[in-house]
Structure formats: C-alpha cells, structure tokens
mmCIF file of C-alpha atoms in Angstrom:
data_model
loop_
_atom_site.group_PDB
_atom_site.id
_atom_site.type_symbol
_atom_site.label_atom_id
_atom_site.label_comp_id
_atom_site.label_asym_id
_atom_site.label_seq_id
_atom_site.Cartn_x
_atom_site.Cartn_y
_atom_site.Cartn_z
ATOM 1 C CA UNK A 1 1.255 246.499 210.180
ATOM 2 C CA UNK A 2 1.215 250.222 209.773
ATOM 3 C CA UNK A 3 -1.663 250.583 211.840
ATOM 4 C CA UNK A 4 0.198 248.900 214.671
ATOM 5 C CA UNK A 5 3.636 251.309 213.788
ATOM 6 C CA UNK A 6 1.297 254.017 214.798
ATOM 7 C CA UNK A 7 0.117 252.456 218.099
ATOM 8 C CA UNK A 8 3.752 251.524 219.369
ATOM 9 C CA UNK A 9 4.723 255.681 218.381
ATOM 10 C CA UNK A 10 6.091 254.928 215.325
ATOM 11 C CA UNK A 11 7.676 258.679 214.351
ATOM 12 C CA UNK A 12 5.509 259.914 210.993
ATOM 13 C CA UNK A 13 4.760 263.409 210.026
ATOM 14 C CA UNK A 14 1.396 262.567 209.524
ATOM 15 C CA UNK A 15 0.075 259.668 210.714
ATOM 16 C CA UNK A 16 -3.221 260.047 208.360
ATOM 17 C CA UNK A 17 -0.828 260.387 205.092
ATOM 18 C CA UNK A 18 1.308 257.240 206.284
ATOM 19 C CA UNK A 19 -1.855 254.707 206.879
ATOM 20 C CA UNK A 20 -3.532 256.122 203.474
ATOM 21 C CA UNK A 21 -0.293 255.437 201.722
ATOM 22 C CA UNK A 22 0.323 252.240 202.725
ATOM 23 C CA UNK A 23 -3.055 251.361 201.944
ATOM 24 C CA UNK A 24 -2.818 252.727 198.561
ATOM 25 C CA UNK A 25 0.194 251.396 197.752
ATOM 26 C CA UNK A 26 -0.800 248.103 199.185
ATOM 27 C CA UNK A 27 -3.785 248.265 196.136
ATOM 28 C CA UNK A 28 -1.148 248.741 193.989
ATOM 29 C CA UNK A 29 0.817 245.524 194.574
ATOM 30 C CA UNK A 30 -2.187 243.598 194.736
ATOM 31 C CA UNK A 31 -3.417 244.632 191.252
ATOM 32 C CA UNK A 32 -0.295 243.753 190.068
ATOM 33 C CA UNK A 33 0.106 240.546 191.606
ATOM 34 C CA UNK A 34 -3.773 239.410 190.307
ATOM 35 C CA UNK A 35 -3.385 241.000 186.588
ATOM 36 C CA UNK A 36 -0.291 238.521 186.436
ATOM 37 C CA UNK A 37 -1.648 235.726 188.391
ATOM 38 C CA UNK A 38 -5.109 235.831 186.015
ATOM 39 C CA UNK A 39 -3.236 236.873 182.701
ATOM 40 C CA UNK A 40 -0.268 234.428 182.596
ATOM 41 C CA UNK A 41 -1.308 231.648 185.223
ATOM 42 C CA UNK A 42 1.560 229.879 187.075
ATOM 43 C CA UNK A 43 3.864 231.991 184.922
ATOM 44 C CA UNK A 44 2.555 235.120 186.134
ATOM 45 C CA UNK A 45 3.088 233.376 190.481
ATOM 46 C CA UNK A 46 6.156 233.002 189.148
ATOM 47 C CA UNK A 47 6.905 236.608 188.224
ATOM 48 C CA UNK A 48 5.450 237.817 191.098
ATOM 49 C CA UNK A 49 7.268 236.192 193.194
ATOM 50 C CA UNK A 50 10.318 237.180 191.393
ATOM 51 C CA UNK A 51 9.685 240.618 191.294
ATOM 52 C CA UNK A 52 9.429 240.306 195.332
ATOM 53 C CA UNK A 53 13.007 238.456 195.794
ATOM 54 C CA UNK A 54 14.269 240.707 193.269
ATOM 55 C CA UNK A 55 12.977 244.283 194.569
ATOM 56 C CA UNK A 56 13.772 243.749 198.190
ATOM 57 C CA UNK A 57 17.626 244.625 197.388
ATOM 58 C CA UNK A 58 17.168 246.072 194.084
ATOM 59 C CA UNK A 59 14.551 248.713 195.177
ATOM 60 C CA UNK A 60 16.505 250.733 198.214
ATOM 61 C CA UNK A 61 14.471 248.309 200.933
ATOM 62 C CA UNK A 62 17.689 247.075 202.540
ATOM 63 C CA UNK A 63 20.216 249.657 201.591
ATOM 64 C CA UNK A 64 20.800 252.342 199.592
ATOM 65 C CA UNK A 65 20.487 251.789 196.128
ATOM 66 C CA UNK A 66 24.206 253.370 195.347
ATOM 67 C CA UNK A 67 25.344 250.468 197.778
ATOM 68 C CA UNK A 68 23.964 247.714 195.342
ATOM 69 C CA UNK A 69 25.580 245.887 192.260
ATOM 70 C CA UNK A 70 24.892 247.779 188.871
ATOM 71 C CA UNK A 71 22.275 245.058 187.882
ATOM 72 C CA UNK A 72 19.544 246.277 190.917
ATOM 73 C CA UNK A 73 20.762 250.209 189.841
ATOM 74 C CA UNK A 74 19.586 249.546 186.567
ATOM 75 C CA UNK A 75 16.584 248.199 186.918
ATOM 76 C CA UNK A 76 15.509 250.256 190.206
ATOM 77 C CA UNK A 77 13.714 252.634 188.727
ATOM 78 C CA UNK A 78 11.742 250.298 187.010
ATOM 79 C CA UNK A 79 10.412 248.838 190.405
ATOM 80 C CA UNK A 80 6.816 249.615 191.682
ATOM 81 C CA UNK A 81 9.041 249.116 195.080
ATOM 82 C CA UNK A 82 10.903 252.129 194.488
ATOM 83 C CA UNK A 83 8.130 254.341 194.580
ATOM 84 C CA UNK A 84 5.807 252.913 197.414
ATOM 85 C CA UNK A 85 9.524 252.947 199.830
ATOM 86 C CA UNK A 86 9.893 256.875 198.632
ATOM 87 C CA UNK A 87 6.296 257.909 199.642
ATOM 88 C CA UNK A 88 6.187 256.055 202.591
ATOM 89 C CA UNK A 89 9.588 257.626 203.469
ATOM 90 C CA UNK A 90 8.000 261.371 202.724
ATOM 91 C CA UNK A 91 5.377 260.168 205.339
ATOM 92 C CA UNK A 92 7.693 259.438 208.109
ATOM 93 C CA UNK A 93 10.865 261.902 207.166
ATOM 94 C CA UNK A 94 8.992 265.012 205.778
ATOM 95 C CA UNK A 95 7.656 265.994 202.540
ATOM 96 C CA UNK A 96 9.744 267.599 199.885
ATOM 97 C CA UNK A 97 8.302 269.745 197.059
ATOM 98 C CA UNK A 98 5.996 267.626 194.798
ATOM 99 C CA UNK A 99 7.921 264.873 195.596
ATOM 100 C CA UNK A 100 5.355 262.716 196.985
ATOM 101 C CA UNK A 101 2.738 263.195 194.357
ATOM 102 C CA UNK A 102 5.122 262.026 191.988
ATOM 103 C CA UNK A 103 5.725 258.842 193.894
ATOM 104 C CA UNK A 104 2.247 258.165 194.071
ATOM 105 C CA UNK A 105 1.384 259.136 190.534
ATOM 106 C CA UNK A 106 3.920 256.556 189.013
ATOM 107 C CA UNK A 107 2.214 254.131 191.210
ATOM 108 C CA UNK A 108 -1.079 254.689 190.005
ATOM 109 C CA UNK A 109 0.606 254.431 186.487
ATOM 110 C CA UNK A 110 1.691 250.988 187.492
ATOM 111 C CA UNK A 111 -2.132 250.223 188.460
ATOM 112 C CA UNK A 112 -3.681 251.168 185.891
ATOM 113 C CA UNK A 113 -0.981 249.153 183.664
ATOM 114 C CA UNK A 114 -2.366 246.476 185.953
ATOM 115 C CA UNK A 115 -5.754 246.544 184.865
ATOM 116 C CA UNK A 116 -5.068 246.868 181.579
ATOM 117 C CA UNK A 117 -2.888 243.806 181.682
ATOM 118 C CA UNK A 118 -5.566 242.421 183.537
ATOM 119 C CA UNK A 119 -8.610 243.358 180.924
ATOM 120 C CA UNK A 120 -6.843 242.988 177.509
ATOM 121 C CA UNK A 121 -5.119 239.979 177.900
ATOM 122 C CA UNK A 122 -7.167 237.690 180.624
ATOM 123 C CA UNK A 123 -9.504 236.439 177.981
ATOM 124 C CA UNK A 124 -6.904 236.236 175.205
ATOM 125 C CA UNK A 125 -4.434 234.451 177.530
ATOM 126 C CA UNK A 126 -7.237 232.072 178.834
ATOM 127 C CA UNK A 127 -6.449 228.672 176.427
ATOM 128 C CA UNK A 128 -2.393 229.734 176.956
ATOM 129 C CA UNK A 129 -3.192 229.066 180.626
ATOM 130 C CA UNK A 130 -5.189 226.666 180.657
ATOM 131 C CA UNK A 131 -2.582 224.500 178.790
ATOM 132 C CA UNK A 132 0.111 225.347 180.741
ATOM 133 C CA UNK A 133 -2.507 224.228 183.827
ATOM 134 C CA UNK A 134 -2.959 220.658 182.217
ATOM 135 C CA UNK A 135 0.862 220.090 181.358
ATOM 136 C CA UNK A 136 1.307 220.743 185.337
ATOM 137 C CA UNK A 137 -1.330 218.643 186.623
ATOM 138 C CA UNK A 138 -0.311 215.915 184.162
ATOM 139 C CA UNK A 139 3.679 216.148 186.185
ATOM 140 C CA UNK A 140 1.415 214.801 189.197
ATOM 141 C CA UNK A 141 3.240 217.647 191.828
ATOM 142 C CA UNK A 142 1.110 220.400 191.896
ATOM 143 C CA UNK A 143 -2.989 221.162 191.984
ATOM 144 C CA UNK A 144 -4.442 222.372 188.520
ATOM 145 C CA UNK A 145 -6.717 225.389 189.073
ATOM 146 C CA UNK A 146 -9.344 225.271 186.340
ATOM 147 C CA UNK A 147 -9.475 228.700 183.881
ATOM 148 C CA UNK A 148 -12.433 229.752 183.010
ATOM 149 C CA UNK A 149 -12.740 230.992 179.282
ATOM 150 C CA UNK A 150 -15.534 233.378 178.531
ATOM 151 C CA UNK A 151 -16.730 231.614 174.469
ATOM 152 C CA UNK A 152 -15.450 228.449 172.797
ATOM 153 C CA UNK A 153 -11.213 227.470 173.103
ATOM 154 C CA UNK A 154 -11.373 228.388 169.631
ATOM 155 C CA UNK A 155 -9.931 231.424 167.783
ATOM 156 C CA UNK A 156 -11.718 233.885 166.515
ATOM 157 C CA UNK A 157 -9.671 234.460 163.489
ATOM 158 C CA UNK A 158 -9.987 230.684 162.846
ATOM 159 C CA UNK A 159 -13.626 230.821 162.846
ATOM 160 C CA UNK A 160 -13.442 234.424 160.326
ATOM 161 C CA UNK A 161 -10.660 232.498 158.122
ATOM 162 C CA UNK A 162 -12.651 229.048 157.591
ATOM 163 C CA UNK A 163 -16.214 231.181 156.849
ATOM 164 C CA UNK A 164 -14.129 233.525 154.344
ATOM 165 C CA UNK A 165 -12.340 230.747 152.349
ATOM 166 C CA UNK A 166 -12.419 227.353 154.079
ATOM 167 C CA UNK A 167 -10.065 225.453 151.361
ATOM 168 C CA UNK A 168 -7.246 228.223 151.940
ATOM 169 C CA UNK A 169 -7.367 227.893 155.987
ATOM 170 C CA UNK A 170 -7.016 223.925 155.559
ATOM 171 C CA UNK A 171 -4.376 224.220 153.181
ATOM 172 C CA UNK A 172 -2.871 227.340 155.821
ATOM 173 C CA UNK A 173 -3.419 224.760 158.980
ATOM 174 C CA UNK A 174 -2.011 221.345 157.301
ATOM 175 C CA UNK A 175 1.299 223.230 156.193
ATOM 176 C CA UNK A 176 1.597 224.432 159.923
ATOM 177 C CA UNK A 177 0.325 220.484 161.427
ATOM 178 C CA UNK A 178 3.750 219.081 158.653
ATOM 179 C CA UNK A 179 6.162 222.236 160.176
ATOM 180 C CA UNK A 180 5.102 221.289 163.890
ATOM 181 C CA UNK A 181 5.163 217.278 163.360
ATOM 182 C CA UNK A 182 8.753 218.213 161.970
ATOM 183 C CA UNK A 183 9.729 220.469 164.280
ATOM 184 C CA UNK A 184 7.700 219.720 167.810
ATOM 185 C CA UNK A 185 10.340 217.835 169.922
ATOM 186 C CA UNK A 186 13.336 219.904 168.258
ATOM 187 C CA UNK A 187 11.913 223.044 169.710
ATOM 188 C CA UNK A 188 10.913 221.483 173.088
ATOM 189 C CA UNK A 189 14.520 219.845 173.444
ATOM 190 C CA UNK A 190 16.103 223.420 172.623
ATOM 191 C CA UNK A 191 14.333 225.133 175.279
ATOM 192 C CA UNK A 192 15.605 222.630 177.518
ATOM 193 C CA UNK A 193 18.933 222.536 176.450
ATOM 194 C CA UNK A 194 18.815 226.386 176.676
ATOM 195 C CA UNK A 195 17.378 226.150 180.325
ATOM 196 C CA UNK A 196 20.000 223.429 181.625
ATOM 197 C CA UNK A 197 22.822 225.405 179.336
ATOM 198 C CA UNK A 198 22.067 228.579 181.198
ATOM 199 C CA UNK A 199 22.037 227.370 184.662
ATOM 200 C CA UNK A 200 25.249 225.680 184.268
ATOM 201 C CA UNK A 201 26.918 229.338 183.104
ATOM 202 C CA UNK A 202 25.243 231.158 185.748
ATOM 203 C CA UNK A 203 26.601 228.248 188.286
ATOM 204 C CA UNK A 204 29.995 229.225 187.047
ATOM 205 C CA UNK A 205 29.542 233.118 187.172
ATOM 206 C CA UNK A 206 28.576 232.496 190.846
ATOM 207 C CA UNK A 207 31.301 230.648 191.672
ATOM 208 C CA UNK A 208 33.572 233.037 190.255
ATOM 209 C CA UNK A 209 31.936 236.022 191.222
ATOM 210 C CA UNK A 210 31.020 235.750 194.465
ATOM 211 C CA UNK A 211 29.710 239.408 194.905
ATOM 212 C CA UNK A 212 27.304 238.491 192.158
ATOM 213 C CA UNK A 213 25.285 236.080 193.542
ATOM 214 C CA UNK A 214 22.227 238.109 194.045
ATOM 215 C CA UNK A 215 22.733 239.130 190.126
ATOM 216 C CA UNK A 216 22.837 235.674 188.819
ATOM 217 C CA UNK A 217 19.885 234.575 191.249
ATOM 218 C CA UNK A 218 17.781 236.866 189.576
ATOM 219 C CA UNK A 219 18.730 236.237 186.489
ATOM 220 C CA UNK A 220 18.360 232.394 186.950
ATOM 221 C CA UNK A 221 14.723 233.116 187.983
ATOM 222 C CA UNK A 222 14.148 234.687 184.831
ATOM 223 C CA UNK A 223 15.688 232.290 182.583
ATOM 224 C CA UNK A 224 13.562 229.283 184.133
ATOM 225 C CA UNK A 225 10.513 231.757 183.620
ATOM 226 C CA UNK A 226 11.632 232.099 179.476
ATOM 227 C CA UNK A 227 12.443 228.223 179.502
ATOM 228 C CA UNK A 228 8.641 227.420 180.370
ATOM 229 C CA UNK A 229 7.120 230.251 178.599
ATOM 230 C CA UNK A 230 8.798 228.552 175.309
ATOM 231 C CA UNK A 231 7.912 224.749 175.937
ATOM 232 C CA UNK A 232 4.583 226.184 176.791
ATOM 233 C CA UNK A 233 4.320 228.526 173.470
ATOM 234 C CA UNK A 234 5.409 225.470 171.401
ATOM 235 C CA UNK A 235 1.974 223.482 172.966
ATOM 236 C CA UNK A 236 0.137 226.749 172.725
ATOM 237 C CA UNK A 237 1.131 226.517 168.464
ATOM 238 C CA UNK A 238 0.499 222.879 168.885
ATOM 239 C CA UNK A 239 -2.964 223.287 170.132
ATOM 240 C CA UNK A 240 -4.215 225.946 168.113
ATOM 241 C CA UNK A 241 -3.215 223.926 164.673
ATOM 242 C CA UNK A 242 -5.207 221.396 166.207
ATOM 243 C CA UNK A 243 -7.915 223.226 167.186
ATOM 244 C CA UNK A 244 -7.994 224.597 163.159
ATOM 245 C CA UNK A 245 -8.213 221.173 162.090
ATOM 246 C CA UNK A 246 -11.371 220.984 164.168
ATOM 247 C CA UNK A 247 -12.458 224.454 162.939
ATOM 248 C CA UNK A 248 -12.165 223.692 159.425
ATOM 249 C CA UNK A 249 -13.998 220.318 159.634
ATOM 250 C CA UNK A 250 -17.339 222.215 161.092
ATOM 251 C CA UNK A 251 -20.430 222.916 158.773
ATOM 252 C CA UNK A 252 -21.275 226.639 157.995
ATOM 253 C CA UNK A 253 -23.826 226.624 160.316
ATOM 254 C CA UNK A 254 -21.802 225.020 163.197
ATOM 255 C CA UNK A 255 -18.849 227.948 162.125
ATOM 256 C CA UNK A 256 -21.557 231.052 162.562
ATOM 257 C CA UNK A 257 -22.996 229.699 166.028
ATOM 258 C CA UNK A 258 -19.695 229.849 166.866
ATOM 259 C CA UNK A 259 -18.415 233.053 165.859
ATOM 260 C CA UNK A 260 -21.740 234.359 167.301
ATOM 261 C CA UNK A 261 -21.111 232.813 170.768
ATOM 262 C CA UNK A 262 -17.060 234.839 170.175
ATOM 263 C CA UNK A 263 -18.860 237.919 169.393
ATOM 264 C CA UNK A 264 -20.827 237.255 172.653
ATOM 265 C CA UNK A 265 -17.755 236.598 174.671
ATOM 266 C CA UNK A 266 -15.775 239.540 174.055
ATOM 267 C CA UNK A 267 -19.181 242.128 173.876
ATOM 268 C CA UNK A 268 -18.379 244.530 176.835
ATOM 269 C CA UNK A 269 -22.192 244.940 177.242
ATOM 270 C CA UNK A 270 -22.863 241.699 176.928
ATOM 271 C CA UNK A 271 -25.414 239.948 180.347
ATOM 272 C CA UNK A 272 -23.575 238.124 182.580
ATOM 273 C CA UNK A 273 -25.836 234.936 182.452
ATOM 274 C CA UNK A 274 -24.680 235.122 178.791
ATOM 275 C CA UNK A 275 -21.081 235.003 179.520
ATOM 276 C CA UNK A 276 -21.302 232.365 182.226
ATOM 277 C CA UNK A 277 -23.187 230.207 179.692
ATOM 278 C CA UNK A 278 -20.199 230.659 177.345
ATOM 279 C CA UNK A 279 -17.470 230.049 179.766
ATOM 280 C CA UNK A 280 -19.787 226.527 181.253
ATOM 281 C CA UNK A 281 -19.699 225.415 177.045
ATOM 282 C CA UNK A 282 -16.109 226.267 176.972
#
C-alpha cells in the first residue's frame, strides 16, 4: 500500500523515509501480533484483535485525539498506533526536531517488549495454551491448533519438589486436589456470572449513554477476554494438581530423566534435534 501511495504521487517529504517507515513499523505490529498469538493462544487473537478495533479511534487514526471520549485520551499514549501514525505523518508533513526518532524509538521499545513476551513466556505459557486449545475444540465450533511444548507438560518445580521431599509435595498436592474438588465449579460459575453480570451493565451504560458506545465496546471486549482467562486459569490449577499427582507417583529414576529432559528444554544452547525430540515426547 505505501508503495502504491508513491506511484499515484502521494505528497511525502521523502519518499525513501515514508516506505522504510512503514516497513518498520509494519515489523513492529507483526511482532506484536505473533508474541501474543504464540504466548497466550486464542487469548492473545483475541487481544490483538482488540487492540486493532480499539486503536483505530483511540490512537488519532480517524480524528484527532482531543476530539475523542476521555477513555481513548487515556489510553492513547499507550498505543503502538500512536507512534507508527506520528512518524508516518513526519514523513509526509515534514520533520520536526527529534521528533521522529522518538516515534520510532518507542516503537522499537514496543518490539523488543515483543520478543521478550515472545521468548520468556512461549515455553512457560505452552500447557496454559494448550488447555485452553482442547476446551475449544471440545465446544465443536472452532479448529484446535496443536502447541508444541519444548520437554514434558510437567513442571519443573514439581519435578525439584517431589526429588527434594516427595512425602511433603503429596501432602502439598492432595490439600490443593480437596480445595479444587471443593471449589472447581464455584469458581467456574463466578466467572460466568461475572461475564454475563458485566455485559448486562455495560448494555445499560450504552443505552444510556449513547456517546459511549465505543467506550463500553471496548471495555466489553476486555471483560470477555478476563472471563476466559479465569475459567481457563481455574483448568490451568486443575491440571497442574493433576499433573503433581502423576509427578509424585514416579520412581526416582523416572523423576531425574525427567528433570534432565526440563533442563534440556529450557538450555539456550541446547541442539535443535534435542528440542524437537522433547517437544515429539511432550
């Protein structure tokens, strides 16, 4: 697209500095789009595509910013839109002072955010995903997409607490397994409750405040996003206790293999035929 606002005469400054920006800046979405997409899963789609919908008005893209409700002012300079609009704008309209460099320096904070995201938390995210991927394929409307988990499904800090004193890490799992039995559905049915609760307020807010639509919108969005995140924390808990109860069942020998194929897993020098052997076993 920018390539083509060039060929129809497009007016730019510098048409060099406008296709360079937009292809930076076009990096930078995309790394944020696929550390959320590979970190969180659905969840993450989901943010992303809230983030879009919500930066569109709230980051200066359709009108000024001091024409928008206080909720998009508040969170605009938050916005990796903000800052990809502004240097595209110092392109087309002239550059002032260090302006541009600043624009493009918050961006690359945002990237490399992204790949941290994107590093840290893929592999420690991997079994949250993966649930959430089975509890949506088991609902029959949507295609699962398999995670792939570098090691075992199991925790490292299970494996470490069942080799340094096994009879306190059953003792530690079964009081968790008599908390969840008690509490499983209780927790699932308040997140629900709190889901439907909240969309029947923000129906009412909208009704009444009609100029706040594109506040409560958002702000629905979000809400659904929390809603899941919760019912999907409460199976995350769920599975982990049950994943102890298989940890603390395994010989010694069975715990150290293991903790060795963990240690493995998470090695950043570790061979990649190694890793792909792990994530196969998973």
């Amino acid at each position: 697209m920018s390539i083509g606002n060039v060929v129809i005469g497009v007016q730019t400054v510098n048409p060099v500095f406008f296709l360079a920006t937009s292809v930076a800046i076009g990096l930078v979405y995309l790394s944020i789009i696929y550390a959320l997409a590979v970190s969180f899963g659905y969840i993450g789609k989901g943010i992303a595509v809230l983030l879009v919908i919500m930066q569109i008005p709230g980051a200066s893209g359709i009108y000024p910013i001091e024409m928008m409700p206080d909720f998009f002012r508040s969170l605009f300079p938050f916005f990796p839109f903000t800052y990809g609009i502004d240097a595209l704008r110092e392109t087309i309209g002239g550059f002032y002072g260090l302006n541009y460099l600043r624009y493009m320096a918050v961006l690359a904070l945002f990237a490399a955010l992204s790949f941290a995201v994107g590093i840290f938390l893929r592999q420690r995210l991997g079994n949250f995903s993966r649930l959430f991927n089975s509890k949506v394929a088991e609902t029959g409307l949507f295609l699962s997409e398999d995670v792939q988990i570098l090691g075992s499904r199991r925790r490292l800090t299970q494996l470490v607490q069942a080799l340094t004193d096994r009879e306190k890490f059953r003792a530690d799992n079964a009081r968790r397994r008599r908390w969840l039995d008690l509490n499983h559905r209780t927790l699932q049915w308040a997140a629900l409750s709190a889901g439907v609760l909240g969309t029947m307020v923000l129906f009412v807010v909208g009704s009444v405040f009609p100029d706040a639509k594109a506040s409560v919108l958002g702000l629905w969005g979000l809400l659904l996003l929390i809603v899941m995140a919760a019912m999907v924390t409460v199976e995350y808990i769920n599975q982990s206790v049950t994943y102890g109860s298989e940890v603390v069942d395994l010989p010694d020998d069975a715990l150290k293999q293991a903790l060795a194929e963990e240690e493995v897993a998470i090695r950043s020098d570790a061979r990649l035929d190694q890793l792909e052997k792990q994530g196969q076993n998973a």
